Amino acid sequence: MTRTRTLALLIALAAIFATASLGLALDNPTIASPQSDHHECAAPYDTVLFHASNMRGGPFKDQEKTAATCRAVGKKRFALSAAGGSMSLVALAGIVVMRRRTSVPR
């Protein structure tokens, strides 16, 4: 594989991982709940960083169980988001290394 193709691949990987990471951190997960077909939880970053309660729509049966499920899902998705962000940084570091190796000294 040529250096140009390797750089293009690293750039594409960095963009894909960054986009997936942001999507996982910002998208509100939906879970099954006893009071309706689905319950929309707070965003994973909000659950992990700001300790969102995930109790929406007033009191209902099994509210604590639903909130606990939302917290668990939010923590898992945020961890996946952090892993994707880390992979994006690794790809960016690879780009920097490749550029330094290929640059012509002046």
PDB file of N, CA, C and O in Angstrom, residues 7-63:
ATOM      1  N   LEU A   7      -2.406   7.210   4.149  1.00  0.00           N
ATOM      2  CA  LEU A   7      -2.895   8.459   4.732  1.00  0.00           C
ATOM      3  C   LEU A   7      -4.395   8.629   4.501  1.00  0.00           C
ATOM      4  O   LEU A   7      -5.121   9.028   5.415  1.00  0.00           O
ATOM      5  N   ALA A   8      -4.847   8.320   3.294  1.00  0.00           N
ATOM      6  CA  ALA A   8      -6.274   8.436   2.996  1.00  0.00           C
ATOM      7  C   ALA A   8      -7.088   7.488   3.876  1.00  0.00           C
ATOM      8  O   ALA A   8      -8.162   7.855   4.382  1.00  0.00           O
ATOM      9  N   LEU A   9      -6.587   6.279   4.080  1.00  0.00           N
ATOM     10  CA  LEU A   9      -7.274   5.311   4.931  1.00  0.00           C
ATOM     11  C   LEU A   9      -7.319   5.786   6.381  1.00  0.00           C
ATOM     12  O   LEU A   9      -8.366   5.693   7.035  1.00  0.00           O
ATOM     13  N   LEU A  10      -6.223   6.333   6.872  1.00  0.00           N
ATOM     14  CA  LEU A  10      -6.197   6.837   8.249  1.00  0.00           C
ATOM     15  C   LEU A  10      -7.140   8.022   8.428  1.00  0.00           C
ATOM     16  O   LEU A  10      -7.822   8.140   9.452  1.00  0.00           O
ATOM     17  N   ILE A  11      -7.202   8.894   7.435  1.00  0.00           N
ATOM     18  CA  ILE A  11      -8.121  10.035   7.503  1.00  0.00           C
ATOM     19  C   ILE A  11      -9.569   9.539   7.518  1.00  0.00           C
ATOM     20  O   ILE A  11     -10.394  10.024   8.303  1.00  0.00           O
ATOM     21  N   ALA A  12      -9.869   8.582   6.671  1.00  0.00           N
ATOM     22  CA  ALA A  12     -11.229   8.031   6.633  1.00  0.00           C
ATOM     23  C   ALA A  12     -11.586   7.354   7.953  1.00  0.00           C
ATOM     24  O   ALA A  12     -12.693   7.541   8.479  1.00  0.00           O
ATOM     25  N   LEU A  13     -10.661   6.585   8.496  1.00  0.00           N
ATOM     26  CA  LEU A  13     -10.920   5.916   9.783  1.00  0.00           C
ATOM     27  C   LEU A  13     -11.134   6.926  10.902  1.00  0.00           C
ATOM     28  O   LEU A  13     -12.026   6.759  11.741  1.00  0.00           O
ATOM     29  N   ALA A  14     -10.311   7.968  10.936  1.00  0.00           N
ATOM     30  CA  ALA A  14     -10.464   8.993  11.973  1.00  0.00           C
ATOM     31  C   ALA A  14     -11.833   9.656  11.873  1.00  0.00           C
ATOM     32  O   ALA A  14     -12.504   9.870  12.896  1.00  0.00           O
ATOM     33  N   ALA A  15     -12.275   9.962  10.653  1.00  0.00           N
ATOM     34  CA  ALA A  15     -13.579  10.597  10.469  1.00  0.00           C
ATOM     35  C   ALA A  15     -14.720   9.658  10.864  1.00  0.00           C
ATOM     36  O   ALA A  15     -15.676  10.074  11.518  1.00  0.00           O
ATOM     37  N   ILE A  16     -14.602   8.397  10.483  1.00  0.00           N
ATOM     38  CA  ILE A  16     -15.653   7.418  10.816  1.00  0.00           C
ATOM     39  C   ILE A  16     -15.754   7.217  12.322  1.00  0.00           C
ATOM     40  O   ILE A  16     -16.845   7.230  12.898  1.00  0.00           O
ATOM     41  N   PHE A  17     -14.605   7.037  12.980  1.00  0.00           N
ATOM     42  CA  PHE A  17     -14.627   6.837  14.433  1.00  0.00           C
ATOM     43  C   PHE A  17     -15.138   8.077  15.163  1.00  0.00           C
ATOM     44  O   PHE A  17     -15.888   7.965  16.131  1.00  0.00           O
ATOM     45  N   ALA A  18     -14.751   9.264  14.710  1.00  0.00           N
ATOM     46  CA  ALA A  18     -15.211  10.494  15.365  1.00  0.00           C
ATOM     47  C   ALA A  18     -16.724  10.658  15.204  1.00  0.00           C
ATOM     48  O   ALA A  18     -17.423  11.013  16.162  1.00  0.00           O
ATOM     49  N   THR A  19     -17.231  10.390  14.014  1.00  0.00           N
ATOM     50  CA  THR A  19     -18.669  10.517  13.769  1.00  0.00           C
ATOM     51  C   THR A  19     -19.464   9.501  14.589  1.00  0.00           C
ATOM     52  O   THR A  19     -20.479   9.850  15.207  1.00  0.00           O
ATOM     53  N   ALA A  20     -18.993   8.273  14.614  1.00  0.00           N
ATOM     54  CA  ALA A  20     -19.677   7.241  15.406  1.00  0.00           C
ATOM     55  C   ALA A  20     -19.635   7.573  16.893  1.00  0.00           C
ATOM     56  O   ALA A  20     -20.620   7.383  17.614  1.00  0.00           O
ATOM     57  N   SER A  21     -18.511   8.085  17.343  1.00  0.00           N
ATOM     58  CA  SER A  21     -18.361   8.443  18.752  1.00  0.00           C
ATOM     59  C   SER A  21     -19.341   9.547  19.145  1.00  0.00           C
ATOM     60  O   SER A  21     -20.006   9.454  20.186  1.00  0.00           O
ATOM     61  N   LEU A  22     -19.436  10.580  18.329  1.00  0.00           N
ATOM     62  CA  LEU A  22     -20.393  11.654  18.617  1.00  0.00           C
ATOM     63  C   LEU A  22     -21.833  11.150  18.565  1.00  0.00           C
ATOM     64  O   LEU A  22     -22.655  11.525  19.401  1.00  0.00           O
ATOM     65  N   GLY A  23     -22.118  10.301  17.606  1.00  0.00           N
ATOM     66  CA  GLY A  23     -23.472   9.749  17.508  1.00  0.00           C
ATOM     67  C   GLY A  23     -23.857   8.948  18.736  1.00  0.00           C
ATOM     68  O   GLY A  23     -24.978   9.066  19.245  1.00  0.00           O
ATOM     69  N   LEU A  24     -22.933   8.142  19.217  1.00  0.00           N
ATOM     70  CA  LEU A  24     -23.229   7.336  20.415  1.00  0.00           C
ATOM     71  C   LEU A  24     -23.389   8.203  21.657  1.00  0.00           C
ATOM     72  O   LEU A  24     -24.202   7.903  22.531  1.00  0.00           O
ATOM     73  N   ALA A  25     -22.620   9.265  21.754  1.00  0.00           N
ATOM     74  CA  ALA A  25     -22.680  10.114  22.951  1.00  0.00           C
ATOM     75  C   ALA A  25     -23.915  11.004  22.977  1.00  0.00           C
ATOM     76  O   ALA A  25     -24.433  11.311  24.047  1.00  0.00           O
ATOM     77  N   LEU A  26     -24.396  11.423  21.800  1.00  0.00           N
ATOM     78  CA  LEU A  26     -25.473  12.407  21.757  1.00  0.00           C
ATOM     79  C   LEU A  26     -26.857  11.835  21.509  1.00  0.00           C
ATOM     80  O   LEU A  26     -27.855  12.478  21.821  1.00  0.00           O
ATOM     81  N   ASP A  27     -26.959  10.650  20.933  1.00  0.00           N
ATOM     82  CA  ASP A  27     -28.252  10.083  20.591  1.00  0.00           C
ATOM     83  C   ASP A  27     -28.951   9.518  21.828  1.00  0.00           C
ATOM     84  O   ASP A  27     -28.361   8.756  22.593  1.00  0.00           O
ATOM     85  N   ASN A  28     -30.208   9.900  22.010  1.00  0.00           N
ATOM     86  CA  ASN A  28     -30.970   9.413  23.165  1.00  0.00           C
ATOM     87  C   ASN A  28     -31.414   7.974  22.931  1.00  0.00           C
ATOM     88  O   ASN A  28     -32.162   7.709  21.986  1.00  0.00           O
ATOM     89  N   PRO A  29     -30.996   7.032  23.797  1.00  0.00           N
ATOM     90  CA  PRO A  29     -31.449   5.648  23.626  1.00  0.00           C
ATOM     91  C   PRO A  29     -32.920   5.489  24.023  1.00  0.00           C
ATOM     92  O   PRO A  29     -33.439   6.236  24.836  1.00  0.00           O
ATOM     93  N   THR A  30     -33.573   4.518  23.421  1.00  0.00           N
ATOM     94  CA  THR A  30     -34.963   4.206  23.727  1.00  0.00           C
ATOM     95  C   THR A  30     -35.021   2.783  24.264  1.00  0.00           C
ATOM     96  O   THR A  30     -34.428   1.878  23.688  1.00  0.00           O
ATOM     97  N   ILE A  31     -35.724   2.601  25.377  1.00  0.00           N
ATOM     98  CA  ILE A  31     -35.849   1.276  25.988  1.00  0.00           C
ATOM     99  C   ILE A  31     -37.324   0.920  26.125  1.00  0.00           C
ATOM    100  O   ILE A  31     -38.188   1.787  26.079  1.00  0.00           O
ATOM    101  N   ALA A  32     -37.591  -0.366  26.314  1.00  0.00           N
ATOM    102  CA  ALA A  32     -38.956  -0.812  26.585  1.00  0.00           C
ATOM    103  C   ALA A  32     -39.299  -0.476  28.028  1.00  0.00           C
ATOM    104  O   ALA A  32     -38.468  -0.598  28.918  1.00  0.00           O
ATOM    105  N   SER A  33     -40.515  -0.017  28.243  1.00  0.00           N
ATOM    106  CA  SER A  33     -40.933   0.312  29.608  1.00  0.00           C
ATOM    107  C   SER A  33     -42.329  -0.232  29.855  1.00  0.00           C
ATOM    108  O   SER A  33     -43.098  -0.432  28.917  1.00  0.00           O
ATOM    109  N   PRO A  34     -42.676  -0.469  31.118  1.00  0.00           N
ATOM    110  CA  PRO A  34     -43.976  -1.082  31.427  1.00  0.00           C
ATOM    111  C   PRO A  34     -45.174  -0.191  31.125  1.00  0.00           C
ATOM    112  O   PRO A  34     -46.238  -0.691  30.801  1.00  0.00           O
ATOM    113  N   GLN A  35     -45.023   1.135  31.187  1.00  0.00           N
ATOM    114  CA  GLN A  35     -46.183   2.002  31.009  1.00  0.00           C
ATOM    115  C   GLN A  35     -46.494   2.300  29.547  1.00  0.00           C
ATOM    116  O   GLN A  35     -47.584   2.730  29.230  1.00  0.00           O
ATOM    117  N   SER A  36     -45.537   2.071  28.651  1.00  0.00           N
ATOM    118  CA  SER A  36     -45.782   2.291  27.218  1.00  0.00           C
ATOM    119  C   SER A  36     -44.855   1.388  26.418  1.00  0.00           C
ATOM    120  O   SER A  36     -44.080   0.618  26.969  1.00  0.00           O
ATOM    121  N   ASP A  37     -44.948   1.495  25.113  1.00  0.00           N
ATOM    122  CA  ASP A  37     -44.103   0.661  24.264  1.00  0.00           C
ATOM    123  C   ASP A  37     -42.626   1.005  24.394  1.00  0.00           C
ATOM    124  O   ASP A  37     -41.773   0.146  24.271  1.00  0.00           O
ATOM    125  N   HIS A  38     -42.328   2.277  24.606  1.00  0.00           N
ATOM    126  CA  HIS A  38     -40.933   2.691  24.703  1.00  0.00           C
ATOM    127  C   HIS A  38     -40.790   3.889  25.634  1.00  0.00           C
ATOM    128  O   HIS A  38     -41.746   4.609  25.910  1.00  0.00           O
ATOM    129  N   HIS A  39     -39.565   4.080  26.089  1.00  0.00           N
ATOM    130  CA  HIS A  39     -39.234   5.203  26.962  1.00  0.00           C
ATOM    131  C   HIS A  39     -37.925   5.796  26.454  1.00  0.00           C
ATOM    132  O   HIS A  39     -36.932   5.087  26.318  1.00  0.00           O
ATOM    133  N   GLU A  40     -37.938   7.070  26.139  1.00  0.00           N
ATOM    134  CA  GLU A  40     -36.719   7.724  25.660  1.00  0.00           C
ATOM    135  C   GLU A  40     -35.912   8.213  26.852  1.00  0.00           C
ATOM    136  O   GLU A  40     -36.387   8.989  27.678  1.00  0.00           O
ATOM    137  N   CYS A  41     -34.664   7.747  26.935  1.00  0.00           N
ATOM    138  CA  CYS A  41     -33.771   8.109  28.027  1.00  0.00           C
ATOM    139  C   CYS A  41     -33.038   9.405  27.697  1.00  0.00           C
ATOM    140  O   CYS A  41     -33.052   9.873  26.565  1.00  0.00           O
ATOM    141  N   ALA A  42     -32.373   9.954  28.694  1.00  0.00           N
ATOM    142  CA  ALA A  42     -31.514  11.111  28.463  1.00  0.00           C
ATOM    143  C   ALA A  42     -30.297  10.662  27.660  1.00  0.00           C
ATOM    144  O   ALA A  42     -29.954   9.477  27.616  1.00  0.00           O
ATOM    145  N   ALA A  43     -29.643  11.614  27.014  1.00  0.00           N
ATOM    146  CA  ALA A  43     -28.461  11.298  26.210  1.00  0.00           C
ATOM    147  C   ALA A  43     -27.376  10.690  27.099  1.00  0.00           C
ATOM    148  O   ALA A  43     -27.265  11.035  28.282  1.00  0.00           O
ATOM    149  N   PRO A  44     -26.577   9.769  26.552  1.00  0.00           N
ATOM    150  CA  PRO A  44     -25.535   9.118  27.352  1.00  0.00           C
ATOM    151  C   PRO A  44     -24.560  10.096  28.025  1.00  0.00           C
ATOM    152  O   PRO A  44     -24.178   9.903  29.176  1.00  0.00           O
ATOM    153  N   TYR A  45     -24.161  11.161  27.313  1.00  0.00           N
ATOM    154  CA  TYR A  45     -23.246  12.116  27.947  1.00  0.00           C
ATOM    155  C   TYR A  45     -23.921  12.789  29.125  1.00  0.00           C
ATOM    156  O   TYR A  45     -23.296  13.071  30.154  1.00  0.00           O
ATOM    157  N   ASP A  46     -25.226  13.065  29.005  1.00  0.00           N
ATOM    158  CA  ASP A  46     -25.975  13.709  30.085  1.00  0.00           C
ATOM    159  C   ASP A  46     -26.108  12.767  31.276  1.00  0.00           C
ATOM    160  O   ASP A  46     -25.992  13.182  32.431  1.00  0.00           O
ATOM    161  N   THR A  47     -26.318  11.493  31.007  1.00  0.00           N
ATOM    162  CA  THR A  47     -26.449  10.509  32.076  1.00  0.00           C
ATOM    163  C   THR A  47     -25.145  10.332  32.834  1.00  0.00           C
ATOM    164  O   THR A  47     -25.126  10.289  34.060  1.00  0.00           O
ATOM    165  N   VAL A  48     -24.028  10.244  32.106  1.00  0.00           N
ATOM    166  CA  VAL A  48     -22.740   9.960  32.737  1.00  0.00           C
ATOM    167  C   VAL A  48     -22.117  11.213  33.345  1.00  0.00           C
ATOM    168  O   VAL A  48     -21.688  11.205  34.502  1.00  0.00           O
ATOM    169  N   LEU A  49     -22.059  12.294  32.594  1.00  0.00           N
ATOM    170  CA  LEU A  49     -21.358  13.486  33.065  1.00  0.00           C
ATOM    171  C   LEU A  49     -22.173  14.332  34.039  1.00  0.00           C
ATOM    172  O   LEU A  49     -21.623  14.905  34.971  1.00  0.00           O
ATOM    173  N   PHE A  50     -23.497  14.418  33.810  1.00  0.00           N
ATOM    174  CA  PHE A  50     -24.331  15.300  34.620  1.00  0.00           C
ATOM    175  C   PHE A  50     -25.317  14.548  35.510  1.00  0.00           C
ATOM    176  O   PHE A  50     -26.177  15.156  36.126  1.00  0.00           O
ATOM    177  N   HIS A  51     -25.221  13.226  35.548  1.00  0.00           N
ATOM    178  CA  HIS A  51     -26.049  12.375  36.409  1.00  0.00           C
ATOM    179  C   HIS A  51     -27.547  12.648  36.242  1.00  0.00           C
ATOM    180  O   HIS A  51     -28.265  12.885  37.210  1.00  0.00           O
ATOM    181  N   ALA A  52     -27.997  12.636  34.999  1.00  0.00           N
ATOM    182  CA  ALA A  52     -29.420  12.856  34.707  1.00  0.00           C
ATOM    183  C   ALA A  52     -30.263  11.787  35.393  1.00  0.00           C
ATOM    184  O   ALA A  52     -29.866  10.627  35.500  1.00  0.00           O
ATOM    185  N   SER A  53     -31.438  12.178  35.863  1.00  0.00           N
ATOM    186  CA  SER A  53     -32.285  11.248  36.619  1.00  0.00           C
ATOM    187  C   SER A  53     -32.974  10.214  35.725  1.00  0.00           C
ATOM    188  O   SER A  53     -33.307   9.133  36.182  1.00  0.00           O
ATOM    189  N   ASN A  54     -33.230  10.538  34.460  1.00  0.00           N
ATOM    190  CA  ASN A  54     -33.926   9.659  33.518  1.00  0.00           C
ATOM    191  C   ASN A  54     -35.343   9.331  33.959  1.00  0.00           C
ATOM    192  O   ASN A  54     -35.904   8.316  33.564  1.00  0.00           O
ATOM    193  N   MET A  55     -35.951  10.163  34.795  1.00  0.00           N
ATOM    194  CA  MET A  55     -37.341   9.975  35.227  1.00  0.00           C
ATOM    195  C   MET A  55     -38.180  11.038  34.543  1.00  0.00           C
ATOM    196  O   MET A  55     -38.269  12.158  34.998  1.00  0.00           O
ATOM    197  N   ARG A  56     -38.769  10.662  33.416  1.00  0.00           N
ATOM    198  CA  ARG A  56     -39.545  11.618  32.631  1.00  0.00           C
ATOM    199  C   ARG A  56     -41.002  11.225  32.604  1.00  0.00           C
ATOM    200  O   ARG A  56     -41.350  10.074  32.756  1.00  0.00           O
ATOM    201  N   GLY A  57     -41.849  12.212  32.400  1.00  0.00           N
ATOM    202  CA  GLY A  57     -43.263  11.934  32.202  1.00  0.00           C
ATOM    203  C   GLY A  57     -44.062  11.700  33.467  1.00  0.00           C
ATOM    204  O   GLY A  57     -45.134  11.141  33.410  1.00  0.00           O
ATOM    205  N   GLY A  58     -43.564  12.117  34.608  1.00  0.00           N
ATOM    206  CA  GLY A  58     -44.315  11.961  35.840  1.00  0.00           C
ATOM    207  C   GLY A  58     -44.199  10.576  36.437  1.00  0.00           C
ATOM    208  O   GLY A  58     -43.585   9.685  35.864  1.00  0.00           O
ATOM    209  N   PRO A  59     -44.791  10.386  37.600  1.00  0.00           N
ATOM    210  CA  PRO A  59     -44.681   9.090  38.285  1.00  0.00           C
ATOM    211  C   PRO A  59     -45.458   7.992  37.552  1.00  0.00           C
ATOM    212  O   PRO A  59     -46.523   8.228  37.003  1.00  0.00           O
ATOM    213  N   PHE A  60     -44.891   6.817  37.536  1.00  0.00           N
ATOM    214  CA  PHE A  60     -45.546   5.652  36.972  1.00  0.00           C
ATOM    215  C   PHE A  60     -44.958   4.408  37.616  1.00  0.00           C
ATOM    216  O   PHE A  60     -43.952   4.470  38.318  1.00  0.00           O
ATOM    217  N   LYS A  61     -45.595   3.296  37.376  1.00  0.00           N
ATOM    218  CA  LYS A  61     -45.155   2.030  37.939  1.00  0.00           C
ATOM    219  C   LYS A  61     -43.763   1.686  37.413  1.00  0.00           C
ATOM    220  O   LYS A  61     -43.471   1.883  36.244  1.00  0.00           O
ATOM    221  N   ASP A  62     -42.908   1.163  38.263  1.00  0.00           N
ATOM    222  CA  ASP A  62     -41.546   0.749  37.917  1.00  0.00           C
ATOM    223  C   ASP A  62     -40.680   1.899  37.393  1.00  0.00           C
ATOM    224  O   ASP A  62     -39.822   1.704  36.553  1.00  0.00           O
ATOM    225  N   GLN A  63     -40.902   3.100  37.906  1.00  0.00           N
ATOM    226  CA  GLN A  63     -40.136   4.261  37.470  1.00  0.00           C
ATOM    227  C   GLN A  63     -38.650   4.111  37.812  1.00  0.00           C
ATOM    228  O   GLN A  63     -37.781   4.432  36.999  1.00  0.00           O
TER     229      GLN A  63
END
